[in-house]
């Protein structure tokens, strides 16, 4: 036996360092608050906020976050994440594993639109703070956006829904919260200005979608952009779990993406023989 | 090019079949309910219930589920899942990827205690329904449990907390809900009987822990046992996200489990040479 | 700041303990062998063996393992794992993430057949060692198998291939190795006896498939059953990577399981309104 | 029941399209070659090449790829990926799941160095092709690299090994292959020029490491840069599997990153009470 450690060496005390949770035997505090006080006083959405931000939101802020979370749980088995959850459930792995394979694909393209929309809104806000008119700020931010990301603006337009039924309803909640002073309403205004700019001169508008609308809420509530993706992951995990569970109950073994009679198109090299001298033996 | 499909064949209509979500352009319904009605009327916890169960819970049922979800979000960076989330965050992957690697390990040992406790409670309930006294049902169910799973009973006892501060507070909420007729209180009674049986004849009791207490709530609310794990996954995902995000902000590259000066103990074969004739060249 | 550690405490020296790798600055040894000697002398397959088993195989053993590994790399995009890899590649995640989501579903049903076949063969061998005739051992082991696992015997029969073209070729390699004394050929004999027993009295035989044939190799080479799954994971990772990479080059964004015009069948509750009193606000 | 599909619609024939694998009942071809010919003639490394590139390498090319793959399998339990595999193995998930959680973190920082080094070498080659001297090409490419990626150049230098023992041995194999006309040796020359440039004017050189050396091989063999990461994933999966399997045999339940007596440092808010009015009930 040989050890690679210096046995006299003491463990540096702060290899794992956190501001989130403190524990002693019989005691658990999140951000300083004892868990037994939080339970029954604080909703799941408020707890999510506390864990991510460090302070408790008030009830109305918590409800706005709650609405964003509950509105994005699922968009059907055509979404890669949901299809993956359902296929995984037929492969003999646990519910947690099926959820992980699905959650894992909520990357820039599938799960990043909310984050990108928050970034766009914040960029516009910064330009206004620096003295630009809202019109110029929107126009310039969109131009820069398209240079970096291409033609489609995350959070606006939908390949399936002419109008995404979730967006106007979420904006209504934001407006109500702004009227009551819960949020400023600034990012709702910015998002509507983006929507107007995108539709300008077109016969068909490009309305805000679920990602654009939840991004308004996350921006209004002061979440940094990357957490828009994190919150979307929490939200979509619900649909992922529901579909994995439904598929488990339906049964099926090694369920592929399409019925068995549809395989795939092969357009590689035609049939050929292995040349004789590839190996020495 | 050769295709493996019969081009005249029509796709069978129900390869993907669900009772969860229905969509038409501009319309999204979950379990029949239009999303624009659900938004603002239904909490995240109620939505989770609707997605998993098919019907909406009332407000009080939703609040009990909410309490179970918010109480299990995190138990610190010593838990493998949380450590994995933090390490992953330093490896150059997205927040969703860090979450997936962590969620993935909530298997039978790390994430299955709630499911196992619900199974135990339901087993006891079935024995009572079949005519056994509660005492006999508990004793027999525990004996069978230990034959299958070993000495430790999931949901009871804690290696760190003499009393888990989350459990009594959650049971208080269940008792209140039972007093108001929201739930029957049957499984709270069964769980307390298990706790009593486990402590019998011992100087130190083996009190209910967080998994035993959330299992009471899930059983009272009628969730099937496997969903106790699914719900735990949703809950713990919050802590996983919070720690991945905190680590991202702290920085670090390829952060290992322990400080660099502590490697590991090697106790394999001593240093030796490769024998000369392992390969033909 | 409060610390949860006892600052005077020394790290126990063997929290991470391994017989696989030993390192000092400028020195890396696997199972005692210095890496600079292994490189160029030992093939990838031999290295896999060394890492998993602790000793180097000779050249012929390494080639048999190599054949098992190279033969199971892919079975097309209808397999859930491959479809997942391709879908993931369109979601904006890294190649490693796409591979992980896919590898993750190689569970009992999708990736466990080889492990189960090794278990079956070893069970038969144990029965023969205990005095049973081969016929009785096969019959009894199959009966027990079906009680535990159901009608289908892992490693035999194929829903698509009347004869799996990989199996006879792999068995040929095993026979040649047995003739040369590289392996005993015992498990090849057992597997053929299983095949014969399964086909008895049927018009259509149930021939050995890829999992049954690689299981013969793994059993002949002395791998414990769980590593048959592990080795399959290494093998199939090649197909997973190849398809993820091909899909990356083909492009596509959020590619679902089927073309967009085919959604899914909804057979949940009919359209309905949310009851008015679900929330307190 | 309502269906979301147009029942008269035929499935478009090429939703899944591949040049990798073609199948008919009883027939499997990879890139045109029948599997029964490949088995026994083609090594695992050659098969990996065929799957990724479309054509078979000759024996010597296959051996060079083989050497790159076998040399990077493991760097010990201090690496996040290996630690994750071992922790996962104690959480009650399958070997495939433990492998997936670990593989998943081989992102830009932990698994991307080879890809980045290939990009650097190819950038230098392009500059030389465009007329620059090698000295200028190296200097300019390094300057651009550092602007994009920061001070450290992927593939050179090692925090633990003064000289990485794998690199010179791999370069030796490349030199031998170049002498025999298997590869051109161009990228070995470029990599050595990078090494020389990095060490210029320093008392301590910054020698090529494993990632820099395998990147030479991948570049010499004509692999596109992203596949350097893909190949590293295949290689490191071996170490991941070996450690997950060793940990499984060692046992352990919910094994955290450090011994239990070392928790973590908490430096969040001090203990405090939840304000009374966070919830309406």
Coordinates of C-alpha atoms in Angstrom, one line a residue, chain D residues 32-248:
Chain D
X32 CA -21.5 -0.6 -46.5
X33 CA -19.5 -3.3 -44.9
X34 CA -21.3 -6.5 -43.6
X35 CA -20.8 -6.9 -39.9
X36 CA -19.8 -10.6 -40.3
X37 CA -16.8 -9.6 -42.4
X38 CA -15.8 -6.8 -40.0
X39 CA -15.8 -9.1 -37.0
X40 CA -12.4 -10.7 -36.6
X41 CA -10.8 -8.5 -39.3
X42 CA -11.1 -5.1 -37.8
X43 CA -10.1 -4.0 -34.3
X44 CA -12.2 -1.9 -31.9
X45 CA -10.2 1.1 -32.7
X46 CA -10.6 0.6 -36.5
X47 CA -14.3 0.2 -35.9
X48 CA -14.4 3.4 -34.0
X49 CA -12.7 5.1 -37.0
X50 CA -15.1 3.5 -39.5
X51 CA -18.1 4.6 -37.5
X52 CA -16.9 8.2 -37.2
X53 CA -15.2 8.7 -40.5
X54 CA -16.9 6.5 -43.1
X55 CA -13.9 4.6 -44.3
X56 CA -11.7 2.0 -42.8
X57 CA -8.2 3.0 -41.6
X58 CA -5.3 0.7 -42.4
X59 CA -3.7 -1.3 -39.7
X60 CA -1.1 1.3 -38.7
X61 CA -3.5 4.2 -38.6
X62 CA -5.8 2.1 -36.5
X63 CA -2.9 1.3 -34.1
X64 CA -2.1 5.0 -33.7
X65 CA -5.7 5.8 -32.9
X66 CA -5.7 2.8 -30.5
X67 CA -2.7 4.3 -28.7
X68 CA -4.4 7.6 -28.2
X69 CA -7.5 6.0 -26.9
X70 CA -5.7 3.6 -24.5
X71 CA -3.5 6.4 -23.0
X72 CA -6.1 8.7 -21.6
X73 CA -8.4 6.3 -19.8
X74 CA -7.9 7.6 -16.3
X75 CA -6.3 10.2 -14.1
X76 CA -7.5 9.2 -10.7
X77 CA -10.4 9.9 -8.2
X78 CA -9.3 13.5 -7.9
X79 CA -10.8 14.2 -11.3
X80 CA -14.4 15.3 -11.0
X81 CA -15.6 12.7 -13.5
X82 CA -14.1 9.8 -11.7
X83 CA -15.2 11.1 -8.3
X84 CA -18.7 11.4 -9.7
X85 CA -18.7 7.9 -11.0
X86 CA -17.6 6.5 -7.6
X87 CA -20.1 8.5 -5.7
X88 CA -22.9 7.6 -8.1
X89 CA -22.1 3.9 -7.6
X90 CA -23.0 4.2 -3.9
X91 CA -26.4 5.8 -4.6
X92 CA -28.3 2.8 -5.9
X93 CA -28.1 3.4 -9.6
X94 CA -26.9 1.2 -12.5
X95 CA -23.4 1.1 -13.9
X96 CA -24.7 2.8 -17.0
X97 CA -26.2 5.6 -14.9
X98 CA -23.0 6.1 -12.9
X99 CA -21.1 6.2 -16.2
X100 CA -23.6 8.8 -17.7
X101 CA -23.4 11.2 -14.7
X102 CA -19.6 11.1 -15.0
X103 CA -19.3 11.3 -18.8
X104 CA -21.7 14.2 -18.7
X105 CA -19.2 16.5 -17.0
X106 CA -16.5 16.1 -19.7
X107 CA -17.4 19.6 -20.8
X108 CA -15.2 22.4 -22.2
X109 CA -13.1 22.6 -19.0
X110 CA -12.8 19.0 -18.1
X111 CA -12.9 17.3 -21.5
X112 CA -12.3 20.0 -24.1
X113 CA -8.5 20.4 -24.0
X114 CA -7.9 18.0 -26.8
X115 CA -10.5 19.6 -29.0
X116 CA -9.0 23.0 -28.3
X117 CA -5.5 21.8 -29.0
X118 CA -6.5 20.3 -32.4
X119 CA -8.1 23.7 -33.2
X120 CA -4.8 25.5 -32.3
X121 CA -2.7 23.2 -34.4
X122 CA -5.1 23.5 -37.4
X123 CA -5.1 27.2 -37.0
X124 CA -1.3 27.2 -37.2
X125 CA -1.3 24.9 -40.2
X126 CA -3.7 27.2 -42.0
X127 CA -1.5 30.2 -41.3
X128 CA 1.5 28.4 -42.7
X129 CA -0.6 27.3 -45.8
X130 CA -1.5 31.0 -46.2
X131 CA 2.2 31.9 -46.4
X132 CA 3.3 32.6 -42.9
X133 CA 6.6 31.2 -41.5
X134 CA 6.1 28.6 -38.8
X135 CA 7.5 31.0 -36.2
X136 CA 5.0 33.7 -37.1
X137 CA 2.2 31.3 -37.4
X138 CA 2.8 29.9 -33.9
X139 CA 3.2 33.3 -32.4
X140 CA 0.1 34.8 -34.0
X141 CA -2.0 31.7 -33.3
X142 CA -1.0 31.8 -29.7
X143 CA -1.8 35.5 -29.4
X144 CA -5.2 34.9 -30.8
X145 CA -5.8 31.9 -28.7
X146 CA -5.0 33.8 -25.5
X147 CA -7.3 36.6 -26.4
X148 CA -10.2 34.1 -26.8
X149 CA -9.3 31.6 -24.0
X150 CA -7.0 33.2 -21.5
X151 CA -3.5 32.6 -20.3
X152 CA -3.3 28.8 -20.2
X153 CA -2.9 27.0 -23.5
X154 CA -4.8 23.7 -23.7
X155 CA -2.6 20.7 -24.2
X156 CA 0.5 22.2 -22.6
X157 CA 1.6 22.3 -18.9
X158 CA 0.2 20.2 -16.1
X159 CA -0.6 21.2 -12.5
X160 CA 0.6 17.9 -11.2
X161 CA 3.2 16.4 -13.5
X162 CA 6.4 18.5 -14.3
X163 CA 6.6 16.2 -17.4
X164 CA 3.5 14.2 -18.3
X165 CA 4.9 10.7 -18.9
X166 CA 2.3 9.9 -21.6
X167 CA 3.2 12.7 -24.0
X168 CA 6.8 11.9 -25.0
X169 CA 5.9 8.2 -25.5
X170 CA 2.9 9.1 -27.7
X171 CA 5.1 11.5 -29.7
X172 CA 7.6 8.7 -30.2
X173 CA 4.8 6.6 -31.8
X174 CA 3.9 9.5 -34.1
X175 CA 7.5 9.9 -35.1
X176 CA 7.8 6.3 -36.0
X177 CA 4.5 6.4 -37.9
X178 CA 5.8 9.5 -39.8
X179 CA 9.1 7.7 -40.6
X180 CA 7.0 4.9 -42.1
X181 CA 4.8 7.3 -44.1
X182 CA 1.7 6.4 -42.1
X183 CA 1.2 10.1 -41.2
X184 CA 3.0 13.2 -42.4
X185 CA 4.4 14.3 -39.0
X186 CA 3.3 17.9 -39.7
X187 CA 1.2 18.3 -36.6
X188 CA 3.9 16.7 -34.4
X189 CA 6.2 19.5 -35.7
X190 CA 3.7 22.2 -35.1
X191 CA 3.0 20.9 -31.5
X192 CA 6.7 20.9 -30.7
X193 CA 7.0 24.4 -32.1
X194 CA 4.2 25.5 -29.8
X195 CA 6.0 23.8 -26.9
X196 CA 9.2 25.7 -27.7
X197 CA 7.4 29.0 -28.0
X198 CA 5.7 28.6 -24.7
X199 CA 8.9 27.8 -23.0
X200 CA 10.9 30.6 -24.5
X201 CA 12.5 32.8 -21.9
X202 CA 11.2 30.7 -19.0
X203 CA 13.4 28.8 -16.5
X204 CA 10.8 26.0 -16.4
X205 CA 9.4 24.7 -19.7
X206 CA 5.7 24.2 -20.3
X207 CA 5.8 20.7 -21.8
X208 CA 3.1 19.0 -23.9
X209 CA 0.6 17.0 -21.8
X210 CA -1.7 14.1 -22.6
X211 CA -4.2 16.3 -24.3
X212 CA -1.6 18.1 -26.5
X213 CA -0.2 14.7 -27.5
X214 CA -3.4 12.9 -28.3
X215 CA -4.4 16.1 -30.2
X216 CA -1.3 15.6 -32.3
X217 CA -2.4 12.1 -33.2
X218 CA -6.0 13.1 -33.9
X219 CA -4.8 16.0 -36.1
X220 CA -2.3 13.7 -37.9
X221 CA -5.0 11.2 -38.6
X222 CA -7.3 13.9 -39.9
X223 CA -10.0 13.9 -37.3
X224 CA -12.1 17.1 -37.1
X225 CA -11.5 19.0 -33.8
X226 CA -14.9 18.2 -32.1
X227 CA -14.2 14.5 -32.4
X228 CA -11.1 14.9 -30.3
X229 CA -13.5 15.5 -27.5
X230 CA -15.7 12.6 -28.6
X231 CA -12.7 10.3 -28.6
X232 CA -11.6 11.5 -25.2
X233 CA -15.1 10.7 -23.9
X234 CA -14.8 7.1 -25.3
X235 CA -11.3 6.8 -23.7
X236 CA -12.2 8.2 -20.3
X237 CA -15.3 6.1 -20.2
X238 CA -13.0 3.2 -19.5
X239 CA -11.6 4.7 -16.3
X240 CA -15.1 5.9 -15.3
X241 CA -16.4 2.3 -15.6
X242 CA -13.4 0.8 -13.8
X243 CA -13.8 3.2 -10.9
X244 CA -17.6 2.8 -10.7
X245 CA -17.1 -1.0 -10.7
X246 CA -14.4 -0.9 -8.0
X247 CA -16.5 1.4 -5.8
X248 CA -19.5 -1.0 -6.3

